[in-house]
Short mmCIF file of C-alpha atoms and ligand atoms in Angstrom, two decimals:
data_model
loop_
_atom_site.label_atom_id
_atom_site.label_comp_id
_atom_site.label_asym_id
_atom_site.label_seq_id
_atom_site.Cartn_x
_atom_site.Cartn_y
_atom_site.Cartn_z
CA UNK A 1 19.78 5.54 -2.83
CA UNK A 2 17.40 3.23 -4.90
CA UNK A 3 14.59 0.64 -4.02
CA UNK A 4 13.67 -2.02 -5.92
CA UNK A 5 10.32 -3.66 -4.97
CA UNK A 6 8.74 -6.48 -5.96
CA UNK A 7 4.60 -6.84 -5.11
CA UNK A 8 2.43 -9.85 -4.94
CA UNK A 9 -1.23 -10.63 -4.04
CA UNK A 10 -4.28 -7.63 -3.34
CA UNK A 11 -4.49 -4.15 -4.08
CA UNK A 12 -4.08 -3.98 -0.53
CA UNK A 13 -0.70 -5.28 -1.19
CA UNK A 14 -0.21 -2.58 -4.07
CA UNK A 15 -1.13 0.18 -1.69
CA UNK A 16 1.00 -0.69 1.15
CA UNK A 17 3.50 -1.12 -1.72
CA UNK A 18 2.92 2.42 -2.42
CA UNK A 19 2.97 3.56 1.09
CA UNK A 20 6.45 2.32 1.37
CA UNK A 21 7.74 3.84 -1.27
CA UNK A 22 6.22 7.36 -0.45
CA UNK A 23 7.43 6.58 2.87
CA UNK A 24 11.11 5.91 2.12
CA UNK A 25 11.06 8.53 -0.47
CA UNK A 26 10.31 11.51 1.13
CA UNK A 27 12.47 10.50 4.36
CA UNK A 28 15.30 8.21 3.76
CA UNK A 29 15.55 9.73 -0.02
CA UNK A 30 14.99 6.39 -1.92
CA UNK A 31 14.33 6.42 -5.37
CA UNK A 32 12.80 3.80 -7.38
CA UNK A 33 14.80 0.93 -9.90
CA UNK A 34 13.97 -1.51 -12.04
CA UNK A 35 17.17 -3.49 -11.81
CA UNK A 36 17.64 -5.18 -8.26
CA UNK A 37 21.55 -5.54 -8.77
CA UNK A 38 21.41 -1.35 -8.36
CA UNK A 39 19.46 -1.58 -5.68
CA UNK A 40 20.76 -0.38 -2.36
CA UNK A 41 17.60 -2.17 -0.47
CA UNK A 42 15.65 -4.62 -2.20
CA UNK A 43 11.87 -5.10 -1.19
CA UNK A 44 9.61 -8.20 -1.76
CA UNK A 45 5.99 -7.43 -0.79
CA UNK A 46 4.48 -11.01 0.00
CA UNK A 47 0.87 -12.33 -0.24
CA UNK A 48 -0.02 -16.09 1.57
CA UNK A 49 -3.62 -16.18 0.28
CA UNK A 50 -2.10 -19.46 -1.34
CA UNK A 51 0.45 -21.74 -1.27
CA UNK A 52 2.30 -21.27 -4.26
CA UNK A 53 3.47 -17.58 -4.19
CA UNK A 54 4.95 -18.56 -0.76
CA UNK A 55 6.71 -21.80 -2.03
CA UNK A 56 8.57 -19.07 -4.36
CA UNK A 57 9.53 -17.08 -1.70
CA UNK A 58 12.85 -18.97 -0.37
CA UNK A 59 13.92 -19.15 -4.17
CA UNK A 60 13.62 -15.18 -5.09
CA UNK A 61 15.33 -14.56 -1.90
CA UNK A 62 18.45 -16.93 -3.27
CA UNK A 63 18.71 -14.94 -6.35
CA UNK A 64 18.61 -11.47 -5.19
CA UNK A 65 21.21 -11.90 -2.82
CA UNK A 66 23.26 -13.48 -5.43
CA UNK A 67 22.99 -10.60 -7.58
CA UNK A 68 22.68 -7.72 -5.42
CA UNK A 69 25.01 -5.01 -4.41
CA UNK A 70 27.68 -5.37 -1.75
CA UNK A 71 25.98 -4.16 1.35
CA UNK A 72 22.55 -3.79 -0.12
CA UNK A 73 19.72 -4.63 2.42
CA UNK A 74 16.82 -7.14 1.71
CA UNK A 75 13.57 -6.85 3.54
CA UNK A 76 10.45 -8.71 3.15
CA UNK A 77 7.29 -7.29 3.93
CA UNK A 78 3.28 -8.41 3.95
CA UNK A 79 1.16 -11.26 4.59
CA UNK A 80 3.83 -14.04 4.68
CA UNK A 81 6.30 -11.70 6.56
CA UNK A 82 3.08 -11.93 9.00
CA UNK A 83 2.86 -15.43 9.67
CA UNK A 84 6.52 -16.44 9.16
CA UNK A 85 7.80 -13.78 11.06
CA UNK A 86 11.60 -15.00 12.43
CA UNK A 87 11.40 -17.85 11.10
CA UNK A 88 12.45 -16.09 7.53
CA UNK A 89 15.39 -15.13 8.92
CA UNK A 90 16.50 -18.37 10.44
CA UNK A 91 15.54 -19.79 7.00
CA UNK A 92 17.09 -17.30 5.11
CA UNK A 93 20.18 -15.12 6.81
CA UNK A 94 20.48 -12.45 3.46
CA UNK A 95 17.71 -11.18 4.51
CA UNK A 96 17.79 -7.53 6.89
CA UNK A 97 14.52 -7.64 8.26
CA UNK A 98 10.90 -8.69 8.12
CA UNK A 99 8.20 -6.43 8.02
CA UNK A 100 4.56 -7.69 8.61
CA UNK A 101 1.63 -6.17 6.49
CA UNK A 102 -0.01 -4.53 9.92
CA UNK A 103 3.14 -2.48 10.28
CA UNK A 104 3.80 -1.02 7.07
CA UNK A 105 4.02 2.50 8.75
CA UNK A 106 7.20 0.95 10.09
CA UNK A 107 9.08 0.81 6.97
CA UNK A 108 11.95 4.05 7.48
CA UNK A 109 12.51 2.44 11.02
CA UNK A 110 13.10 -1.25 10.24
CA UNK A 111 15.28 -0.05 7.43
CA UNK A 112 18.10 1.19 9.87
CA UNK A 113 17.68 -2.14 12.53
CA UNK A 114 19.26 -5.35 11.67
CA UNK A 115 17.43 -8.68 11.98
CA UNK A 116 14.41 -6.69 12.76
CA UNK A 117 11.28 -8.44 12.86
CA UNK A 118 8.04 -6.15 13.35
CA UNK A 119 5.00 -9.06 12.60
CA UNK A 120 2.45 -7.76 15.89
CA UNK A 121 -0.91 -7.53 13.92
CA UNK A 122 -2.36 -5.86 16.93
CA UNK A 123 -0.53 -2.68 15.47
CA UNK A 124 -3.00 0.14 15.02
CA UNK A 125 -2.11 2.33 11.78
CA UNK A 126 -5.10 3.19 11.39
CA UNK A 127 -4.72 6.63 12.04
CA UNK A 128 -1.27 7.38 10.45
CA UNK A 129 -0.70 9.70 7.94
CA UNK A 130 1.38 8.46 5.01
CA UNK A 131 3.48 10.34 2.83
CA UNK A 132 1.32 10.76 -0.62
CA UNK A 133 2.95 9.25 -3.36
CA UNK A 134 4.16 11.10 -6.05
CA UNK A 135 3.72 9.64 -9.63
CA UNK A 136 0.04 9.39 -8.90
CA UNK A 137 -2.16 9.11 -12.95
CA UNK A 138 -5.38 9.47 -13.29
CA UNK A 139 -6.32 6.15 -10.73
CA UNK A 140 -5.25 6.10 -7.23
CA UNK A 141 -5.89 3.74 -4.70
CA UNK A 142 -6.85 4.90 -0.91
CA UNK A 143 -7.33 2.57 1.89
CA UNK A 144 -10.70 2.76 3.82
CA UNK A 145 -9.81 0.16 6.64
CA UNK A 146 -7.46 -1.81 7.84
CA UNK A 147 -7.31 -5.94 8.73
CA UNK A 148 -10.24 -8.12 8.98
CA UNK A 149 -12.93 -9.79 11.39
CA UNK A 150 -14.59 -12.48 9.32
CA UNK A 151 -13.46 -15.85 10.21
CA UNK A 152 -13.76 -17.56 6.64
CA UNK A 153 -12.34 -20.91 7.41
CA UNK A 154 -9.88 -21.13 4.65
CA UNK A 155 -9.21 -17.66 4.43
CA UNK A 156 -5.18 -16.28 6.44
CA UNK A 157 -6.30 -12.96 5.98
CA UNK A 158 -7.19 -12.40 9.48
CA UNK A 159 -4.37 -13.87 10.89
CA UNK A 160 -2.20 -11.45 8.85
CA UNK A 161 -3.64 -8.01 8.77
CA UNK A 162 -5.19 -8.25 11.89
CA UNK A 163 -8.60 -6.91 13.50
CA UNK A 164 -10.47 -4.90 10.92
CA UNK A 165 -10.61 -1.06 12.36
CA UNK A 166 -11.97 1.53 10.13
CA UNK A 167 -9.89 4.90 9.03
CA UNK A 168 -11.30 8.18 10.40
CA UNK A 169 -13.45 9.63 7.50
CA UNK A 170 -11.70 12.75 7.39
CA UNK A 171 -9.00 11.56 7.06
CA UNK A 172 -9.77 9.37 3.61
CA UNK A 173 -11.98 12.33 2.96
CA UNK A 174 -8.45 14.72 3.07
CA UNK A 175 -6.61 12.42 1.20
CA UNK A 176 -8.63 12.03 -1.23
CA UNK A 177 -9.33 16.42 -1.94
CA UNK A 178 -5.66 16.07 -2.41
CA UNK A 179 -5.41 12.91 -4.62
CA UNK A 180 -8.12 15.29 -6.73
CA UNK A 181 -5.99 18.04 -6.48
CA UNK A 182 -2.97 16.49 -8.11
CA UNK A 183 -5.08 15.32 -11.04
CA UNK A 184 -6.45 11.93 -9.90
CA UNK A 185 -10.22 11.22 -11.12
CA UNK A 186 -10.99 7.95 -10.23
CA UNK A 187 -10.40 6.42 -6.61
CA UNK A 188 -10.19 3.28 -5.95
CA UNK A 189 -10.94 2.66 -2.08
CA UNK A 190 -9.71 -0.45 -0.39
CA UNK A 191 -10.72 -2.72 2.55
CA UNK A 192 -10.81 -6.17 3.48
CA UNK A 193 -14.43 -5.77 4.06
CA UNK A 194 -15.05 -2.25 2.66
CA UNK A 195 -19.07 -2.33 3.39
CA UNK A 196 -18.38 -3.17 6.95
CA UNK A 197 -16.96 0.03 7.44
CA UNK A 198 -18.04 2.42 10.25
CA UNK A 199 -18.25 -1.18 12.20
CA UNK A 200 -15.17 -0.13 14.70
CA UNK A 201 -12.75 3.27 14.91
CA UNK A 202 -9.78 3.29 16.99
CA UNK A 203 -10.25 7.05 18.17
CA UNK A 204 -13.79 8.90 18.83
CA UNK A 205 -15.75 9.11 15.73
CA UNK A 206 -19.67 10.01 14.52
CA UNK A 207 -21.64 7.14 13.30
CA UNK A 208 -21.15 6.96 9.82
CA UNK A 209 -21.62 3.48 7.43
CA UNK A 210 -20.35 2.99 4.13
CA UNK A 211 -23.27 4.38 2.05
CA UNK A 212 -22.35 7.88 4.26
CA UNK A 213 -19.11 7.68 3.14
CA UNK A 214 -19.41 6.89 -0.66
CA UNK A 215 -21.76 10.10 -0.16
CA UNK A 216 -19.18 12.75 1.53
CA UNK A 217 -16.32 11.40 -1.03
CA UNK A 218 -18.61 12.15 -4.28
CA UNK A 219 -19.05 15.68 -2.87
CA UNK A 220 -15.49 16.16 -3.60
CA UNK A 221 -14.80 18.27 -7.01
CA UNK A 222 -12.63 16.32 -9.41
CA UNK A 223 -13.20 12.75 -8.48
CA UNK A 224 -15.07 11.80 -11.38
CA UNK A 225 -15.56 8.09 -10.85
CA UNK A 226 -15.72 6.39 -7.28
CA UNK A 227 -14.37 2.21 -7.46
CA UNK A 228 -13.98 -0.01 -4.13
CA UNK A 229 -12.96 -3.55 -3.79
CA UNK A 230 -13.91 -6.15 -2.26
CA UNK A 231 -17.31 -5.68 -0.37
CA UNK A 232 -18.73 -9.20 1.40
CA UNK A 233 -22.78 -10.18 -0.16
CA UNK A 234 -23.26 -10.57 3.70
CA UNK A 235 -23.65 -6.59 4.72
CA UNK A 236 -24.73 -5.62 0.77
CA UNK A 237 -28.05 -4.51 2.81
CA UNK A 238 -30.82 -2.33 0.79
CA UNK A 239 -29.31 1.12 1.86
CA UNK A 240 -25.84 -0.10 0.52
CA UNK A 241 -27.21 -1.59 -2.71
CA UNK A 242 -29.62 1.42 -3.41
CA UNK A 243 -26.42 3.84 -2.63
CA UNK A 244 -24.86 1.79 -5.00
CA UNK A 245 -26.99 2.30 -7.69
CA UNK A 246 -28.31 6.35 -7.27
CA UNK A 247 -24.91 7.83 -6.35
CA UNK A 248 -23.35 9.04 -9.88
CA UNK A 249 -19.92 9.06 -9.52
CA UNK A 250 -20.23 5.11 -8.19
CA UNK A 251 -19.02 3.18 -10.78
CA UNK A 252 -21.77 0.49 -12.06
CA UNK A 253 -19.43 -2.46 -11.76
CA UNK A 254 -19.09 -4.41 -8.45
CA UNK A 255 -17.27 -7.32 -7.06
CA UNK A 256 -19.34 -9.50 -5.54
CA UNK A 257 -17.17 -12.77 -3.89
CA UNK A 258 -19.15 -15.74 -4.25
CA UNK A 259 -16.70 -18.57 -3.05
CA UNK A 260 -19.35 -21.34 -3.55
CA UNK A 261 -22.92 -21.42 -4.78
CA UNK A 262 -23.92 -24.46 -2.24
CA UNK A 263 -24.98 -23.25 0.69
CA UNK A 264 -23.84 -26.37 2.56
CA UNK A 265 -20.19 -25.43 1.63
CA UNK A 266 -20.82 -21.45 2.05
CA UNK A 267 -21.67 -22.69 6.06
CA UNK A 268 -18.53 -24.49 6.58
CA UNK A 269 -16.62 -22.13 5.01
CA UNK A 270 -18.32 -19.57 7.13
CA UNK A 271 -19.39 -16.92 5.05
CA UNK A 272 -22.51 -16.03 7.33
CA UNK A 273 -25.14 -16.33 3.75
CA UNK A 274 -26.71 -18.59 1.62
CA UNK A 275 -27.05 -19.16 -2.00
CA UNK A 276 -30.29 -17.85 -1.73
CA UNK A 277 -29.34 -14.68 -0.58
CA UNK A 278 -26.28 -14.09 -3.16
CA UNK A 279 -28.99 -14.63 -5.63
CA UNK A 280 -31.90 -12.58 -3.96
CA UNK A 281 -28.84 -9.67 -3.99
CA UNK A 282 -27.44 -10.36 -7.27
CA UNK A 283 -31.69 -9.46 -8.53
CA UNK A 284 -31.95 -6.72 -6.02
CA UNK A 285 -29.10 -5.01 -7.71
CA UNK A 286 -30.24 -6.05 -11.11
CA UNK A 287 -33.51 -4.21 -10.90
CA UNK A 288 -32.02 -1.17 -9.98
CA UNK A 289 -29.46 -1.15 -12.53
CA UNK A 290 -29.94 -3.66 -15.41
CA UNK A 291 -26.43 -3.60 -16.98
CA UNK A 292 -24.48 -3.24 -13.98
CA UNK A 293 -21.25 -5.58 -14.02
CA UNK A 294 -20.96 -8.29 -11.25
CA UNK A 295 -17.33 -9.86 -10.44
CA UNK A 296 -16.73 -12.87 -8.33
CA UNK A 297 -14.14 -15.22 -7.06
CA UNK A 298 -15.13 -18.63 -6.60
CA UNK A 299 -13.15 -21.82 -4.80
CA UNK A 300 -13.40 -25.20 -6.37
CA UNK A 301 -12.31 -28.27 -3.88
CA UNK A 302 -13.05 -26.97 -0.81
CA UNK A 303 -13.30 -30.05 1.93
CA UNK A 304 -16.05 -31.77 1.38
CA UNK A 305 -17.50 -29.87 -2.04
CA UNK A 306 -19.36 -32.99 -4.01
CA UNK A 307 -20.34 -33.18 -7.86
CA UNK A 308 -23.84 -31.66 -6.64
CA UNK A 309 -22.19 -28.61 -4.42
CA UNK A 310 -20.22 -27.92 -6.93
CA UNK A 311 -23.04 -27.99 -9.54
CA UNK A 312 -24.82 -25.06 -7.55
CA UNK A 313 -21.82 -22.91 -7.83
CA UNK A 314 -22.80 -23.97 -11.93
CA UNK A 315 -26.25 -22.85 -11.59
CA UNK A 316 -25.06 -19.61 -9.99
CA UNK A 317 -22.65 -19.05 -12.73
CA UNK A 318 -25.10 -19.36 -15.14
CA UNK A 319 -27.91 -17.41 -13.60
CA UNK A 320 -25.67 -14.29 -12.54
CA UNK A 321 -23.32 -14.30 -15.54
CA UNK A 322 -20.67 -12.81 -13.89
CA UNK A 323 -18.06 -10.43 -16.04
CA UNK A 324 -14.75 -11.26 -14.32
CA UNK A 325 -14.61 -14.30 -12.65
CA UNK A 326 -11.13 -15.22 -10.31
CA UNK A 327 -11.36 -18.74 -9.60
CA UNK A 328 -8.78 -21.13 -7.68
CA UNK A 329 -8.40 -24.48 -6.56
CA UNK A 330 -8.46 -24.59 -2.65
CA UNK A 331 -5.22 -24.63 -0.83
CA UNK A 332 -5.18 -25.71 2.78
CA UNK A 333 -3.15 -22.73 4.51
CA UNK A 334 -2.01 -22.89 8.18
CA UNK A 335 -3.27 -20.64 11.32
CA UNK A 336 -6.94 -21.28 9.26
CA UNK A 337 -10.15 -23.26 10.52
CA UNK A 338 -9.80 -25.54 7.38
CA UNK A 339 -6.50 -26.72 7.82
CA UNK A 340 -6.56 -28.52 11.01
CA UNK A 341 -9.79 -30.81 9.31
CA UNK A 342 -8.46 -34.21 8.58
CA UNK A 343 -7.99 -35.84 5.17
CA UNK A 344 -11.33 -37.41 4.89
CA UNK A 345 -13.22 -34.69 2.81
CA UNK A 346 -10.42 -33.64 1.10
CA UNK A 347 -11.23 -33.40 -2.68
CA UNK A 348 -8.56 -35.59 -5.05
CA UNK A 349 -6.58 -32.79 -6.82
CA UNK A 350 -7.62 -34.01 -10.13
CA UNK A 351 -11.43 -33.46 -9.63
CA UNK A 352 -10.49 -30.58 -8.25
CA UNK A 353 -8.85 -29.22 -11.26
CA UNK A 354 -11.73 -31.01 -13.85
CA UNK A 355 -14.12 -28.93 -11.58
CA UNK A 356 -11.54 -25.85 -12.43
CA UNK A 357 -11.92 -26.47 -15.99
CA UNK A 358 -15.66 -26.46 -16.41
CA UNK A 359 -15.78 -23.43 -14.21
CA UNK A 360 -13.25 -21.52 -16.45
CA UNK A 361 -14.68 -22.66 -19.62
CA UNK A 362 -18.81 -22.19 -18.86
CA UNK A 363 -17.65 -18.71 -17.91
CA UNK A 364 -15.37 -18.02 -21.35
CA UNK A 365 -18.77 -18.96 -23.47
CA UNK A 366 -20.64 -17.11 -21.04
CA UNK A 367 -18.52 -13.75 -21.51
CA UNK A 368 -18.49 -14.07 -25.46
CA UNK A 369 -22.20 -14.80 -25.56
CA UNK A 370 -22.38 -10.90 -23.57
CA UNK A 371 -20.17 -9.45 -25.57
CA UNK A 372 -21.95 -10.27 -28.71
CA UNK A 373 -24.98 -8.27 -26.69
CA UNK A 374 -23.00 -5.50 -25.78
CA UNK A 375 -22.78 -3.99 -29.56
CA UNK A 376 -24.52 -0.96 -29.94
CA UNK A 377 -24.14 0.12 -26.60
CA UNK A 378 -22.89 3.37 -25.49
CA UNK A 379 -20.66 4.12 -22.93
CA UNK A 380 -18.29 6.81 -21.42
CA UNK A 381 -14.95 5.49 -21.17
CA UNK A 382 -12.23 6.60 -18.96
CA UNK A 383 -8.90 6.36 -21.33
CA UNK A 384 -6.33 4.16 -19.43
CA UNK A 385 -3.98 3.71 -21.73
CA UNK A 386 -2.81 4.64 -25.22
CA UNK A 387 -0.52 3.67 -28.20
CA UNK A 388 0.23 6.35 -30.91
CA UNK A 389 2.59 4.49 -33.13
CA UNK A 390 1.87 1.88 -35.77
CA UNK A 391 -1.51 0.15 -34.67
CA UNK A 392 -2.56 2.98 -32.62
CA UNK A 393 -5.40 2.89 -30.33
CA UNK A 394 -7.30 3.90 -27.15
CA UNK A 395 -8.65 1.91 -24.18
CA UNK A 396 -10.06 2.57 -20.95
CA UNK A 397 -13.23 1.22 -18.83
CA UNK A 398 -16.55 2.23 -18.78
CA UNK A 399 -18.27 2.72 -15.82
CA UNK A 400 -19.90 -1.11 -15.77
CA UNK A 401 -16.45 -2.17 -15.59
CA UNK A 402 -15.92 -3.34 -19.21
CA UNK A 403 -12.69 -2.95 -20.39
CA UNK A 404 -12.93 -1.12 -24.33
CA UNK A 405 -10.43 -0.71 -27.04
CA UNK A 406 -10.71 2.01 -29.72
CA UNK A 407 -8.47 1.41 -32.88
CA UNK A 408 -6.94 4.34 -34.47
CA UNK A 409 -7.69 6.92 -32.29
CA UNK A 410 -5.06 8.69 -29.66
CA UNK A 411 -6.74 9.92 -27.13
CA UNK A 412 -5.48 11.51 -23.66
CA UNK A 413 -4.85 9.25 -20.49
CA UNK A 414 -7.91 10.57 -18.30
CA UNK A 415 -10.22 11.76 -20.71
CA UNK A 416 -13.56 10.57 -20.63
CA UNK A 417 -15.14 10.18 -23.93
CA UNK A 418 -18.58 8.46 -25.55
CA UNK A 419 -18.07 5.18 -27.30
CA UNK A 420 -20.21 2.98 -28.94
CA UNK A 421 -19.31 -0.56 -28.94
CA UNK A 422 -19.18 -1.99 -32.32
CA UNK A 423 -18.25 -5.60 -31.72
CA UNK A 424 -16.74 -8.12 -30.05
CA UNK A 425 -13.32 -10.71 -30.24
CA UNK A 426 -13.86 -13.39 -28.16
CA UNK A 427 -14.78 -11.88 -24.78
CA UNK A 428 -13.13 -8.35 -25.80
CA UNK A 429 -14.63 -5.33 -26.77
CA UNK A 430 -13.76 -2.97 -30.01
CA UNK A 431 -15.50 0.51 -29.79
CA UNK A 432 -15.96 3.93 -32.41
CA UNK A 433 -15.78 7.09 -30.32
CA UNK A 434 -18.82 9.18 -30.98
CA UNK A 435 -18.56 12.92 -31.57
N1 LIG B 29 -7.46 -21.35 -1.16
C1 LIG B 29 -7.87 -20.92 -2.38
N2 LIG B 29 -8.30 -19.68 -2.61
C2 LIG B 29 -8.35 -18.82 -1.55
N3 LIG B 29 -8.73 -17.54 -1.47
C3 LIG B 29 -8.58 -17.14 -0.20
N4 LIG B 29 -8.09 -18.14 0.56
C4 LIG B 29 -7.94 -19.21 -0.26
C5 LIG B 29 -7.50 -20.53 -0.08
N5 LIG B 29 -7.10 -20.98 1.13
C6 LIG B 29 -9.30 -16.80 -2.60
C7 LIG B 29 -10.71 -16.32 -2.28
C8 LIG B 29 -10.51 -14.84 -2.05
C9 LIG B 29 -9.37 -14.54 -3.00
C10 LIG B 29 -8.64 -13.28 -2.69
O1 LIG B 29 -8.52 -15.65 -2.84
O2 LIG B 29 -11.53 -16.56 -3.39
O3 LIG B 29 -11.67 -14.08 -2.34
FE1 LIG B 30 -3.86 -9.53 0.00
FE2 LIG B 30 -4.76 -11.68 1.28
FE3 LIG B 30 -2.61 -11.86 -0.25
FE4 LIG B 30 -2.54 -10.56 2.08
S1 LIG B 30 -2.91 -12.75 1.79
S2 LIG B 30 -1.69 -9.86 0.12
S3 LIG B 30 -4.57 -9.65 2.16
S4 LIG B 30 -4.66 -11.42 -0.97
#
């Protein structure tokens, strides 16, 4: 049997993604295609976060059951399966059954049900054990918690995934001796709100906070380098940030959503802090680790954002120089505090865009301005990814984050070797290994 799946959105969405195919690998004996028409079920994995991917949905939908197999299921799964629930269905009869992204444990039921629709995000997988998947490299990713309690007002998250309830620690901590085991060296550990965790378990558990568990997963032998996306500024508290900084197999590059840098917008959008406080963080961290890299995302157009709110979110830009910046226009999504406002403070789409711009462009000077700084530093980079004909070359991350490229030399994927930057094209950088 073969699965094709298509994924969209987080790296939530590319675990769960990952889940499911474990899942219907090792019990309903999938294997994984490239070509939908050979598929015998085809998977789309569905983010909402905006409106566009959605708008796409109905239209992928049409074309793989035009081309698909005679008798070949079609399921869709994730955050718009969530929130659309039936109504995909109705809307679209190809398709077997919906599958929402609080009940991906489901996946080698729903398969066998037609017209199933599992969407209840008061499911509880937090404590289920997925099968591990198989082609795992040298990065895996390993969920730390599931759904999420903040109430951003433009944010669907919540009303997709659900509560936020942590995983037991032994379990991640099991998982992730045998993610080592099988080779992996860098984990990549996942939440909605991954410095919140210890906040709520769904069985008996000790006390234990995030700092406690970055410390009992660097105890483990092989995992080399220690990632985790996203953490909220609101709970980066001292102990977190100084964790941060001292534990060794942390990475030194952090993502750090800002959203807006006017602290009249960050209240109504509800993000519980200040500009002030993203900044006092932003130098905390700084002073305990002067070339750490910061990454944000950042919404232009939010209801009521004028020339001057949006001008902080400049000044922040400027002051924190972020290294990777995601930035979007809002986009007014329903079951979210935002939507309901009226159309009063809406921002015209074209400022919106202009504001977009300026944002994307400060940021492009900004990066090539610190990459011109960056030559002459060293760093150990983990190799990602190699070519070894014509043109050959390296490149891998350091441990700030930065992604480096080393011309003519072939290194292994997973080696970790010294490399001194040399210089910069636009806001890449070209390194010489040293021996
Ligand atoms: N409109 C635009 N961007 C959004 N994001 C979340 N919700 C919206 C929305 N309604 C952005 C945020 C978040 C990222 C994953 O997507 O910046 O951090
Ligand atoms: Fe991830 Fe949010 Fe998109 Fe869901 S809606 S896939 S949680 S980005």
């Amino acid at each position: 049997m073969k699965l094709y799946i298509e994924t969209l959105g987080c790296a939530m969405n590319m675990r769960d993604s990952e889940h499911m195919i474990a899942e219907l690998n090792s019990k309903e004996g999938y294997d994984l295609t490239d070509e939908p028409q050979e598929a015998d079920l085809i998977l789309i994995n569905t983010c909402s976060v905006r409106e566009k991917p959605e708008r796409k949905l109905f239209s992928e939908i049409g074309q793989f059951a035009k081309i698909k197999k005679p008798g070949a299921k079609i399921g869709i799964c994730g955050c718009t399966a969530s929130h659309m629930g039936e109504e995909i269905i109705k809307k679209a009869p190809s398709v077997n059954f919906v599958l929402g992204a609080r009940n991906i444990s489901k996946i080698s039921e729903v398969i066998h049900k037609n017209k199933a629709v599992e969407v209840g995000i008061d499911y509880d997988d937090s404590t289920y054990v997925f099968d591990t998947s198989r082609n795992t490299g040298v990065k895996a990713l390993l969920n730390i918690s599931i759904g999420c309690d903040k109430k951003c007002a433009y944010c669907i998250v919540p009303h997709t995934r659900g509560r936020e309830i942590s995983i037991p620690s032994d379990m991640i901590v099991s998982e992730a001796k045998k993610l080592a085991q099988s080779g992996v060296k860098e984990l990549m550990l996942l939440g909605q709100n991954v410095n919140n965790y210890g906040a709520r378990f769904s069985v008996q558990h000790k006390i234990i906070n995030f700092a406690g568990l970055l410390r009992e997963i660097s105890n483990i032998d092989g995992i080399e380098r220690i990632r985790f996306t996203s953490p909220h500024p609101l709970h980066m508290d001292d102990e977190f940030l100084e964790e941060f900084a001292r534990n060794p197999k942390v990475c030194k590059s952090i993502h750090m959503p800002l959203q807006s840098g006017s602290s009249n917008i960050l209240k109504k959008m509800r993000r519980g802090y200040t500009k002030e406080w993203y900044i006092n963080r932003v130098q905390k961290l700084q002073s305990l680790l002067p070339n750490v890299g910061i990454g944000t995302d950042i919404i232009v157009g939010f209801p009521g954002e004028s020339d001057e709110d949006f001008e902080h979110t400049m000044d922040v830009l400027r002051k924190v120089e972020f290294d990777t910046l995601y930035s979007f226009v809002y986009s007014p999504r329903p079951h979210t505090e935002s939507y309901l406002w009226g159309d009063e403070e809406k921002v015209p789409q074209e400022i919106a865009s202009a504001r977009l711009a300026k944002l994307q462009s400060t940021h492009r000077e900004i990066l090539s301005t610190k990459a011109k700084k960056e030559i002459g530093k060293r760093h150990q980079v983990l190799i990602e990814n190699i070519k070894e004909t014509e043109g050959s070359f390296s490149e891998g991350r350091s441990d700030n984050g930065k992604v480096i490229k080393i011309p003519d030399e072939v290194f292994k994927i997973g080696d970790i070797v010294s490399v001194e930057v040399i210089h910069s094209e636009g806001g890449s950088l070209i390194g010489k290994h040293i021996r």
